Coordinates of N, CA and C in Angstrom, one line a residue:
M1 N -176.8 -47.3 -67.9 CA -178.1 -47.4 -68.4 C -178.9 -46.1 -68.5
Y2 N -178.5 -45.2 -67.6 CA -179.3 -43.9 -67.6 C -178.9 -43.2 -68.8
A3 N -177.6 -43.2 -69.2 CA -177.2 -42.4 -70.3 C -177.8 -42.9 -71.6
M4 N -177.9 -44.3 -71.7 CA -178.5 -44.9 -72.9 C -180.0 -44.5 -72.9
L5 N -180.7 -44.6 -71.9 CA -182.1 -44.2 -71.8 C -182.3 -42.8 -72.2
C6 N -181.5 -41.8 -71.7 CA -181.5 -40.5 -72.1 C -181.4 -40.4 -73.7
E7 N -180.4 -41.1 -74.2 CA -180.1 -41.1 -75.7 C -181.3 -41.6 -76.4
L8 N -182.0 -42.7 -75.9 CA -183.1 -43.2 -76.6 C -184.3 -42.3 -76.6
L9 N -184.5 -41.5 -75.5 CA -185.6 -40.6 -75.4 C -185.4 -39.4 -76.4
V10 N -184.2 -39.1 -76.7 CA -184.0 -38.0 -77.6 C -184.1 -38.5 -79.1
E11 N -183.5 -39.7 -79.4 CA -183.4 -40.1 -80.7 C -184.7 -40.8 -81.1
E12 N -185.3 -41.6 -80.3 CA -186.5 -42.4 -80.7 C -187.8 -41.7 -80.4
F13 N -187.8 -40.8 -79.4 CA -189.1 -40.2 -79.1 C -189.2 -38.7 -79.2
G14 N -188.0 -38.1 -79.7 CA -188.1 -36.7 -80.0 C -188.1 -35.8 -78.8
I15 N -187.7 -36.4 -77.5 CA -187.8 -35.5 -76.3 C -186.6 -34.6 -76.4
D16 N -186.9 -33.3 -76.0 CA -185.8 -32.2 -75.9 C -184.8 -32.7 -74.8
A17 N -183.6 -32.7 -75.1 CA -182.6 -33.1 -74.2 C -182.6 -32.3 -72.9
A18 N -183.0 -30.9 -73.0 CA -183.0 -30.0 -71.9 C -184.0 -30.5 -70.8
D19 N -185.0 -31.3 -71.3 CA -186.1 -31.8 -70.5 C -185.7 -33.1 -69.6
I20 N -184.6 -33.7 -70.1 CA -184.3 -34.9 -69.6 C -183.3 -34.8 -68.4
V21 N -183.9 -35.0 -67.2 CA -183.2 -34.9 -65.9 C -183.6 -36.1 -65.1
P22 N -182.7 -36.5 -64.2 CA -182.9 -37.8 -63.4 C -184.3 -37.8 -62.8
E23 N -184.9 -36.8 -62.3 CA -186.2 -36.8 -61.6 C -187.4 -36.6 -62.5
A24 N -187.1 -36.4 -63.7 CA -188.2 -36.3 -64.7 C -189.0 -37.6 -64.8
T25 N -190.3 -37.5 -64.9 CA -191.1 -38.7 -64.9 C -191.5 -38.9 -66.4
F26 N -192.1 -40.0 -66.7 CA -192.6 -40.2 -68.1 C -193.7 -39.4 -68.4
A27 N -194.5 -39.0 -67.2 CA -195.6 -38.1 -67.5 C -195.2 -36.7 -67.8
T28 N -194.1 -36.3 -67.1 CA -193.6 -34.9 -67.5 C -193.1 -34.8 -68.8
L29 N -192.6 -36.0 -69.3 CA -192.1 -36.0 -70.7 C -193.1 -36.4 -71.7
E30 N -194.4 -36.4 -71.3 CA -195.5 -36.7 -72.0 C -195.4 -38.0 -72.8
L31 N -195.0 -39.0 -72.2 CA -194.9 -40.4 -72.7 C -196.0 -41.1 -72.1
D32 N -196.8 -41.9 -73.0 CA -198.0 -42.6 -72.6 C -197.5 -44.1 -72.4
S33 N -198.4 -44.9 -72.0 CA -198.2 -46.3 -71.8 C -197.7 -47.0 -73.0
L34 N -198.2 -46.7 -74.1 CA -197.7 -47.3 -75.4 C -196.3 -46.9 -75.7
S35 N -195.9 -45.7 -75.3 CA -194.5 -45.3 -75.6 C -193.6 -46.1 -74.5
L36 N -194.1 -46.2 -73.4 CA -193.3 -47.0 -72.3 C -193.0 -48.4 -72.8
A37 N -194.1 -49.0 -73.3 CA -193.9 -50.4 -73.8 C -192.8 -50.4 -75.0
E38 N -193.0 -49.4 -75.9 CA -191.9 -49.3 -77.0 C -190.6 -49.1 -76.5
L39 N -190.4 -48.3 -75.5 CA -189.1 -48.0 -74.9 C -188.6 -49.2 -74.2
A40 N -189.4 -50.1 -73.5 CA -188.9 -51.3 -73.1 C -188.4 -52.3 -74.1
V41 N -189.2 -52.4 -75.1 CA -188.8 -53.2 -76.3 C -187.5 -52.7 -76.9
I42 N -187.3 -51.4 -77.1 CA -186.0 -50.9 -77.6 C -184.9 -51.2 -76.7
V43 N -185.1 -50.9 -75.4 CA -184.0 -51.3 -74.4 C -183.7 -52.7 -74.5
A44 N -184.6 -53.6 -74.4 CA -184.5 -55.0 -74.5 C -183.6 -55.4 -75.7
D45 N -184.0 -54.8 -76.9 CA -183.3 -55.2 -78.1 C -181.7 -54.7 -78.1
R46 N -181.5 -53.7 -77.5 CA -180.2 -53.2 -77.4 C -179.3 -53.7 -76.2
T47 N -180.0 -54.3 -75.3 CA -179.3 -54.8 -74.1 C -179.4 -56.3 -73.8
D48 N -180.3 -57.0 -74.5 CA -180.6 -58.3 -74.2 C -181.2 -58.5 -72.8
K49 N -181.9 -57.4 -72.3 CA -182.6 -57.5 -71.0 C -184.1 -58.0 -71.3
D50 N -184.5 -58.7 -70.4 CA -185.9 -59.2 -70.5 C -186.9 -58.1 -70.0
F51 N -187.5 -57.6 -70.8 CA -188.5 -56.4 -70.5 C -189.8 -56.8 -70.0
R52 N -190.1 -58.1 -70.0 CA -191.5 -58.6 -69.6 C -191.7 -58.3 -68.1
G53 N -190.7 -58.3 -67.3 CA -190.9 -58.1 -65.9 C -191.0 -56.6 -65.5
L54 N -191.0 -55.8 -66.5 CA -191.0 -54.2 -66.1 C -192.3 -53.6 -66.2
G55 N -193.4 -54.4 -65.8 CA -194.7 -53.9 -65.9 C -194.9 -52.8 -64.9
N56 N -194.0 -52.8 -63.9 CA -194.2 -51.7 -62.8 C -193.9 -50.3 -63.3
L57 N -193.3 -50.1 -64.4 CA -193.0 -48.9 -64.9 C -194.3 -48.2 -65.4
D58 N -194.5 -47.0 -64.9 CA -195.7 -46.2 -65.3 C -195.3 -44.7 -65.5
K59 N -196.4 -44.0 -65.7 CA -196.1 -42.6 -66.0 C -195.5 -41.8 -64.8
D60 N -195.6 -42.3 -63.7 CA -194.9 -41.6 -62.5 C -193.5 -42.1 -62.2
T61 N -193.1 -43.0 -63.0 CA -191.7 -43.5 -62.8 C -190.6 -42.4 -63.2
T62 N -189.6 -42.3 -62.4 CA -188.6 -41.2 -62.8 C -187.7 -42.0 -63.8
L63 N -187.0 -41.1 -64.5 CA -185.9 -41.7 -65.4 C -184.9 -42.5 -64.6
V64 N -184.4 -41.9 -63.5 CA -183.4 -42.7 -62.7 C -184.0 -44.0 -62.1
E65 N -185.3 -44.1 -61.8 CA -185.9 -45.3 -61.3 C -186.1 -46.3 -62.5
A66 N -186.4 -45.8 -63.7 CA -186.5 -46.6 -64.9 C -185.1 -47.2 -65.3
A67 N -184.1 -46.4 -65.2 CA -182.7 -46.9 -65.5 C -182.3 -48.0 -64.6
A68 N -182.7 -47.8 -63.3 CA -182.4 -48.9 -62.3 C -183.1 -50.1 -62.5
A69 N -184.4 -49.9 -63.0 CA -185.2 -51.2 -63.2 C -184.7 -51.9 -64.4
F70 N -184.3 -51.1 -65.5 CA -183.7 -51.8 -66.7 C -182.4 -52.5 -66.3
E71 N -181.6 -51.8 -65.5 CA -180.3 -52.4 -65.0 C -180.5 -53.7 -64.3
A72 N -181.5 -53.7 -63.5 CA -181.8 -54.9 -62.6 C -182.5 -56.0 -63.3
A73 N -183.1 -55.8 -64.5 CA -183.8 -56.7 -65.3 C -182.9 -57.9 -65.5
P74 N -183.4 -59.2 -65.6 CA -182.6 -60.2 -65.9 C -182.3 -60.3 -67.4
R75 N -181.3 -61.0 -67.7 CA -180.9 -61.1 -69.1 C -181.9 -61.9 -69.8
S76 N -182.2 -61.6 -71.0 CA -183.3 -62.3 -71.8 C -182.8 -63.5 -72.4
E77 N -183.6 -64.6 -72.5 CA -183.3 -65.8 -73.2 C -183.7 -65.4 -74.6
A78 N -183.0 -66.0 -75.6 CA -183.4 -65.8 -77.0 C -184.8 -66.2 -77.2
F79 N -185.5 -65.3 -77.9 CA -186.8 -65.6 -78.3 C -186.8 -66.5 -79.7
V80 N -186.4 -67.8 -79.6 CA -186.3 -68.6 -80.7 C -187.6 -69.5 -80.9
P81 N -188.3 -69.5 -81.9 CA -189.4 -70.3 -82.1 C -189.0 -71.8 -81.7
G82 N -189.9 -72.3 -80.8 CA -189.7 -73.7 -80.4 C -188.8 -73.8 -79.1
A83 N -188.2 -72.7 -78.8 CA -187.3 -72.7 -77.6 C -188.2 -73.0 -76.3
R84 N -187.7 -73.8 -75.4 CA -188.5 -74.2 -74.2 C -189.9 -74.6 -74.5
G85 N -190.1 -75.2 -75.7 CA -191.4 -75.8 -76.0 C -192.5 -74.6 -76.3
T86 N -192.1 -73.5 -76.7 CA -193.0 -72.4 -76.9 C -193.5 -72.1 -78.3
A87 N -193.2 -73.0 -79.2 CA -193.6 -72.8 -80.6 C -195.0 -72.8 -80.7
A88 N -195.5 -71.8 -81.4 CA -197.0 -71.7 -81.7 C -197.4 -72.9 -82.5
S89 N -198.6 -73.2 -82.5 CA -199.2 -74.4 -83.1 C -199.0 -74.2 -84.5
S90 N -199.1 -73.1 -85.1 CA -199.0 -72.9 -86.6 C -197.5 -73.1 -87.1
D91 N -196.6 -72.9 -86.1 CA -195.2 -73.2 -86.5 C -194.8 -74.6 -86.4
A92 N -195.6 -75.4 -85.7 CA -195.2 -76.8 -85.3 C -195.7 -77.6 -86.5
P93 N -194.8 -78.7 -86.9 CA -195.2 -79.5 -88.0 C -196.2 -80.5 -87.4
G94 N -196.9 -81.2 -88.4 CA -197.8 -82.3 -88.0 C -199.2 -81.9 -88.2
P95 N -200.1 -82.7 -87.6 CA -201.5 -82.6 -87.9 C -202.1 -81.2 -87.6
A96 N -201.7 -80.5 -86.6 CA -202.3 -79.2 -86.3 C -202.1 -78.3 -87.5
G97 N -201.0 -78.3 -88.1 CA -200.7 -77.5 -89.3 C -201.4 -77.9 -90.4
A98 N -201.7 -79.2 -90.6 CA -202.4 -79.8 -91.8 C -203.9 -79.4 -91.7
A99 N -204.4 -79.3 -90.5 CA -205.9 -79.2 -90.2 C -206.4 -77.8 -90.6
S100 N -205.5 -76.9 -91.0 CA -205.9 -75.5 -91.2 C -206.5 -75.5 -92.6
G101 N -206.5 -76.4 -93.5 CA -207.1 -76.4 -94.7 C -206.2 -75.7 -95.9
S102 N -205.0 -75.3 -95.5 CA -204.1 -74.6 -96.5 C -203.3 -75.7 -97.2
A103 N -203.2 -76.8 -96.6 CA -202.4 -77.9 -97.3 C -203.0 -79.2 -97.0
S104 N -202.9 -80.2 -97.9 CA -203.4 -81.5 -97.6 C -202.4 -82.3 -96.6
A105 N -202.8 -83.4 -96.1 CA -201.9 -84.1 -95.2 C -200.6 -84.4 -96.0
S106 N -200.6 -84.5 -97.2 CA -199.3 -84.8 -98.0 C -198.4 -83.6 -98.1
G107 N -199.0 -82.4 -97.6 CA -198.2 -81.2 -97.8 C -198.4 -80.5 -99.1
A108 N -199.3 -81.1 -100.0 CA -199.6 -80.3 -101.2 C -200.6 -79.3 -101.0
P109 N -200.5 -78.3 -101.8 CA -201.7 -77.1 -101.6 C -203.0 -77.7 -101.9
S110 N -204.0 -77.2 -101.2 CA -205.3 -77.7 -101.3 C -206.0 -77.1 -102.7
S111 N -207.0 -77.7 -103.1 CA -207.6 -77.2 -104.4 C -208.6 -76.2 -104.1
E112 N -208.8 -75.8 -102.8 CA -209.8 -74.8 -102.5 C -209.1 -73.4 -102.8
G113 N -210.0 -72.5 -103.2 CA -209.3 -71.2 -103.5 C -210.3 -70.3 -103.9

């Protein structure tokens, strides 16, 4: 995980490889909280890890600590609309979708425009 993290920092964030050492913090690499969030999403995409539990990563986290946190993160369940009853109301069929005014109850487009 550490090697992949280092690779991502170089490729995705333009960090100089010479600056990437295990004890480097995100602050010393000049990565802000938005960059940390983006990094977590990239790691999650590449590893199927659930990044939502990694809120404890901050600017003072070292790279070796971050790699350990990513490694320990649970595997992510697929983010499929409707999985585990999590579909947004706009994705769900039925009266909630029809009440938006974009379609009539029969599914035909409304005449408003």
